[in-house]
Structure formats: structure tokens, C-alpha cells
Amino acid sequence: MLTDPISDYLTRIRNASKAGHRVVDIPGSNLKRQITKILFDQGYILSYKFEDDKVQGNIKIALKYDKATKEPIIKRLERVSKPGLRKYSGSGDLPRVLNGLGIAIVSTSHGVMTSKQAQQENVGGEVLCYVY
């Protein structure tokens, strides 16, 4: 049994991109689906597909690489809020990642969104991870 499914999700993406894989399979959940949509909308992954074969389903993610250097687009995935130590931020205290070049994914009462969207909607929440 996994104690932290979001860390497992981020680790699978991190390991697949470091190994140069094109596609990664991840067990699905609603929170992981929302994070995947954010990564796609922000341009960090090429495409995704939700498969509802089993009870929880599967997420297939096509990773994105730089055409010239063959380096992964995602340089770093960092888990912020952990099960042992949750990190919450108010709407005015949401973090800027790499001076605005990266994104922070935040779980709010209005759903999962980037820190920029949360500031526009004036809501705070749990800071899940940084992506850059």
C-alpha cells in the first residue's frame, strides 16, 4: 500500500524522463488526473490518455523532450506537501517557482490549479508540488 500516491506519481514521471522513455503508465485517481491536465495545459507533457480498465483506471502520459538537445522539458519535479508535514499557503503567500518560470500546483477548495490561477481567484490551499 502506498502512503503517498502523489509522490509515487511524480517519481514515476521523473524516472521515466531521466531514462528517456516516451510514455509512462501511472495508476489513476481523480487528483492525479487533475495534475496531469495542469501539466498538459502548461506544456510540460506532450499528451495524456485516461484509461478506465480497472477499478481505479490508468493514466498514460507521453513525455515531452527538446527537439534539438533531446533533454526532457521537465527539469525538476519537487513534492512540497508531504503526509508527515503538510504545507498550506494563503492566497497572498502562494509561492513563485523560479521567479515565475516554473509552476506550483495547489489543491484549493475550488479544485487543483496552479498558484497563478489560485492568486487570480483569491484562494489558498495545500501546495502539492513544484514543476520546472
PDB file of C-alpha atoms in Angstrom:
ATOM      1  CA  MET A   1       0.000   0.000   0.000  1.00  0.00           C
ATOM      2  CA  LEU A   2       1.293   3.444  -0.919  1.00  0.00           C
ATOM      3  CA  THR A   3       1.303   6.079   1.773  1.00  0.00           C
ATOM      4  CA  ASP A   4       1.794   8.944  -0.677  1.00  0.00           C
ATOM      5  CA  PRO A   5       0.323   8.381  -4.149  1.00  0.00           C
ATOM      6  CA  ILE A   6       1.264  11.888  -5.361  1.00  0.00           C
ATOM      7  CA  SER A   7       4.948  11.260  -4.606  1.00  0.00           C
ATOM      8  CA  ASP A   8       4.686   7.974  -6.489  1.00  0.00           C
ATOM      9  CA  TYR A   9       3.113   9.814  -9.449  1.00  0.00           C
ATOM     10  CA  LEU A  10       5.868  12.438  -9.515  1.00  0.00           C
ATOM     11  CA  THR A  11       8.605   9.819  -9.083  1.00  0.00           C
ATOM     12  CA  ARG A  12       7.297   7.741 -11.996  1.00  0.00           C
ATOM     13  CA  ILE A  13       7.322  10.798 -14.280  1.00  0.00           C
ATOM     14  CA  ARG A  14      10.766  11.875 -13.026  1.00  0.00           C
ATOM     15  CA  ASN A  15      12.285   8.409 -13.522  1.00  0.00           C
ATOM     16  CA  ALA A  16      10.750   7.928 -16.973  1.00  0.00           C
ATOM     17  CA  SER A  17      12.004  11.300 -18.203  1.00  0.00           C
ATOM     18  CA  LYS A  18      15.528  10.667 -16.844  1.00  0.00           C
ATOM     19  CA  ALA A  19      15.563   7.246 -18.547  1.00  0.00           C
ATOM     20  CA  GLY A  20      14.389   8.745 -21.847  1.00  0.00           C
ATOM     21  CA  HIS A  21      11.072   6.884 -22.058  1.00  0.00           C
ATOM     22  CA  ARG A  22       8.408   8.288 -24.362  1.00  0.00           C
ATOM     23  CA  VAL A  23       5.361   7.011 -22.428  1.00  0.00           C
ATOM     24  CA  VAL A  24       4.794   6.296 -18.739  1.00  0.00           C
ATOM     25  CA  ASP A  25       1.906   4.321 -17.174  1.00  0.00           C
ATOM     26  CA  ILE A  26       0.584   5.503 -13.823  1.00  0.00           C
ATOM     27  CA  PRO A  27      -2.282   4.146 -11.691  1.00  0.00           C
ATOM     28  CA  GLY A  28      -5.080   6.703 -11.805  1.00  0.00           C
ATOM     29  CA  SER A  29      -7.017   8.771  -9.308  1.00  0.00           C
ATOM     30  CA  ASN A  30      -9.037  11.964  -9.583  1.00  0.00           C
ATOM     31  CA  LEU A  31      -6.247  14.102  -8.075  1.00  0.00           C
ATOM     32  CA  LYS A  32      -3.644  12.607 -10.438  1.00  0.00           C
ATOM     33  CA  ARG A  33      -5.955  13.284 -13.398  1.00  0.00           C
ATOM     34  CA  GLN A  34      -6.254  16.931 -12.429  1.00  0.00           C
ATOM     35  CA  ILE A  35      -2.482  17.275 -12.009  1.00  0.00           C
ATOM     36  CA  THR A  36      -1.982  15.624 -15.420  1.00  0.00           C
ATOM     37  CA  LYS A  37      -4.361  18.118 -17.044  1.00  0.00           C
ATOM     38  CA  ILE A  38      -2.421  21.008 -15.490  1.00  0.00           C
ATOM     39  CA  LEU A  39       0.911  19.606 -16.723  1.00  0.00           C
ATOM     40  CA  PHE A  40      -0.552  19.298 -20.230  1.00  0.00           C
ATOM     41  CA  ASP A  41      -2.096  22.797 -20.202  1.00  0.00           C
ATOM     42  CA  GLN A  42       1.195  24.318 -19.049  1.00  0.00           C
ATOM     43  CA  GLY A  43       3.159  22.497 -21.782  1.00  0.00           C
ATOM     44  CA  TYR A  44       5.208  20.107 -19.644  1.00  0.00           C
ATOM     45  CA  ILE A  45       3.871  16.903 -21.244  1.00  0.00           C
ATOM     46  CA  LEU A  46       3.061  16.061 -24.859  1.00  0.00           C
ATOM     47  CA  SER A  47      -0.263  14.259 -24.350  1.00  0.00           C
ATOM     48  CA  TYR A  48      -2.178  12.037 -21.958  1.00  0.00           C
ATOM     49  CA  LYS A  49      -4.877   9.389 -22.040  1.00  0.00           C
ATOM     50  CA  PHE A  50      -7.130   8.219 -19.240  1.00  0.00           C
ATOM     51  CA  GLU A  51      -7.962   4.512 -19.372  1.00  0.00           C
ATOM     52  CA  ASP A  52     -10.781   3.204 -17.163  1.00  0.00           C
ATOM     53  CA  ASP A  53      -9.991  -0.506 -17.470  1.00  0.00           C
ATOM     54  CA  LYS A  54      -9.746  -1.467 -13.820  1.00  0.00           C
ATOM     55  CA  VAL A  55     -11.289  -0.157 -10.641  1.00  0.00           C
ATOM     56  CA  GLN A  56      -9.015   2.885 -10.429  1.00  0.00           C
ATOM     57  CA  GLY A  57      -8.007   3.154 -14.081  1.00  0.00           C
ATOM     58  CA  ASN A  58      -4.704   4.070 -15.656  1.00  0.00           C
ATOM     59  CA  ILE A  59      -3.072   7.244 -16.933  1.00  0.00           C
ATOM     60  CA  LYS A  60      -0.774   7.072 -19.966  1.00  0.00           C
ATOM     61  CA  ILE A  61       1.432  10.158 -20.252  1.00  0.00           C
ATOM     62  CA  ALA A  62       3.548  10.953 -23.328  1.00  0.00           C
ATOM     63  CA  LEU A  63       6.582  12.880 -22.105  1.00  0.00           C
ATOM     64  CA  LYS A  64       7.920  15.922 -23.923  1.00  0.00           C
ATOM     65  CA  TYR A  65      11.568  16.367 -24.926  1.00  0.00           C
ATOM     66  CA  ASP A  66      13.527  19.219 -26.510  1.00  0.00           C
ATOM     67  CA  LYS A  67      13.956  18.509 -30.218  1.00  0.00           C
ATOM     68  CA  ALA A  68      17.499  19.864 -30.500  1.00  0.00           C
ATOM     69  CA  THR A  69      19.151  18.559 -27.337  1.00  0.00           C
ATOM     70  CA  LYS A  70      16.850  15.581 -26.547  1.00  0.00           C
ATOM     71  CA  GLU A  71      16.666  16.825 -22.944  1.00  0.00           C
ATOM     72  CA  PRO A  72      13.386  16.408 -21.029  1.00  0.00           C
ATOM     73  CA  ILE A  73      11.208  19.527 -20.783  1.00  0.00           C
ATOM     74  CA  ILE A  74      10.573  18.811 -17.092  1.00  0.00           C
ATOM     75  CA  LYS A  75      13.837  19.663 -15.378  1.00  0.00           C
ATOM     76  CA  ARG A  76      12.602  19.075 -11.846  1.00  0.00           C
ATOM     77  CA  LEU A  77       9.521  17.757 -10.053  1.00  0.00           C
ATOM     78  CA  GLU A  78       9.584  18.500  -6.343  1.00  0.00           C
ATOM     79  CA  ARG A  79       6.998  17.348  -3.794  1.00  0.00           C
ATOM     80  CA  VAL A  80       6.305  20.125  -1.278  1.00  0.00           C
ATOM     81  CA  SER A  81       3.467  18.989   0.984  1.00  0.00           C
ATOM     82  CA  LYS A  82       4.075  15.522   2.370  1.00  0.00           C
ATOM     83  CA  PRO A  83       1.809  13.292   4.503  1.00  0.00           C
ATOM     84  CA  GLY A  84       4.020  13.905   7.542  1.00  0.00           C
ATOM     85  CA  LEU A  85       4.248  17.652   7.042  1.00  0.00           C
ATOM     86  CA  ARG A  86       1.526  19.441   5.117  1.00  0.00           C
ATOM     87  CA  LYS A  87       2.318  22.866   3.610  1.00  0.00           C
ATOM     88  CA  TYR A  88      -0.525  25.347   3.253  1.00  0.00           C
ATOM     89  CA  SER A  89      -0.435  28.870   1.839  1.00  0.00           C
ATOM     90  CA  GLY A  90      -2.914  31.690   1.825  1.00  0.00           C
ATOM     91  CA  SER A  91      -3.831  33.471  -1.395  1.00  0.00           C
ATOM     92  CA  GLY A  92      -1.265  36.229  -0.738  1.00  0.00           C
ATOM     93  CA  ASP A  93       1.548  33.859   0.234  1.00  0.00           C
ATOM     94  CA  LEU A  94       1.476  31.436  -2.709  1.00  0.00           C
ATOM     95  CA  PRO A  95       4.989  30.635  -3.959  1.00  0.00           C
ATOM     96  CA  ARG A  96       6.575  31.781  -7.220  1.00  0.00           C
ATOM     97  CA  VAL A  97       8.707  28.999  -8.646  1.00  0.00           C
ATOM     98  CA  LEU A  98      11.962  30.003 -10.363  1.00  0.00           C
ATOM     99  CA  ASN A  99      10.839  33.647 -10.379  1.00  0.00           C
ATOM    100  CA  GLY A 100       7.741  32.801 -12.412  1.00  0.00           C
ATOM    101  CA  LEU A 101       9.337  30.364 -14.897  1.00  0.00           C
ATOM    102  CA  GLY A 102       8.011  27.245 -13.135  1.00  0.00           C
ATOM    103  CA  ILE A 103       4.648  26.399 -11.633  1.00  0.00           C
ATOM    104  CA  ALA A 104       3.409  25.419  -8.204  1.00  0.00           C
ATOM    105  CA  ILE A 105       0.407  23.077  -8.189  1.00  0.00           C
ATOM    106  CA  VAL A 106      -2.038  23.897  -5.399  1.00  0.00           C
ATOM    107  CA  SER A 107      -5.042  21.950  -4.113  1.00  0.00           C
ATOM    108  CA  THR A 108      -7.708  24.513  -3.204  1.00  0.00           C
ATOM    109  CA  SER A 109     -11.367  24.491  -2.265  1.00  0.00           C
ATOM    110  CA  HIS A 110     -12.046  25.401  -5.927  1.00  0.00           C
ATOM    111  CA  GLY A 111     -10.089  22.394  -7.235  1.00  0.00           C
ATOM    112  CA  VAL A 112      -6.496  21.726  -8.217  1.00  0.00           C
ATOM    113  CA  MET A 113      -4.828  24.636 -10.039  1.00  0.00           C
ATOM    114  CA  THR A 114      -1.556  26.493 -10.485  1.00  0.00           C
ATOM    115  CA  SER A 115      -0.524  29.127  -7.966  1.00  0.00           C
ATOM    116  CA  LYS A 116      -1.128  31.877 -10.546  1.00  0.00           C
ATOM    117  CA  GLN A 117      -4.724  30.749 -11.068  1.00  0.00           C
ATOM    118  CA  ALA A 118      -5.215  30.498  -7.293  1.00  0.00           C
ATOM    119  CA  GLN A 119      -3.986  34.076  -6.852  1.00  0.00           C
ATOM    120  CA  GLN A 120      -6.380  35.292  -9.557  1.00  0.00           C
ATOM    121  CA  GLU A 121      -9.283  33.526  -7.824  1.00  0.00           C
ATOM    122  CA  ASN A 122      -8.028  34.755  -4.421  1.00  0.00           C
ATOM    123  CA  VAL A 123      -7.929  31.297  -2.808  1.00  0.00           C
ATOM    124  CA  GLY A 124      -5.217  29.487  -0.890  1.00  0.00           C
ATOM    125  CA  GLY A 125      -4.636  25.838  -0.202  1.00  0.00           C
ATOM    126  CA  GLU A 126      -2.188  22.964   0.066  1.00  0.00           C
ATOM    127  CA  VAL A 127       0.931  23.363  -2.084  1.00  0.00           C
ATOM    128  CA  LEU A 128       1.332  19.921  -3.681  1.00  0.00           C
ATOM    129  CA  CYS A 129       4.441  20.284  -5.844  1.00  0.00           C
ATOM    130  CA  TYR A 130       6.776  22.492  -7.875  1.00  0.00           C
ATOM    131  CA  VAL A 131       7.399  21.831 -11.566  1.00  0.00           C
ATOM    132  CA  TYR A 132      10.090  23.455 -13.703  1.00  0.00           C
TER     133      TYR A 132
END
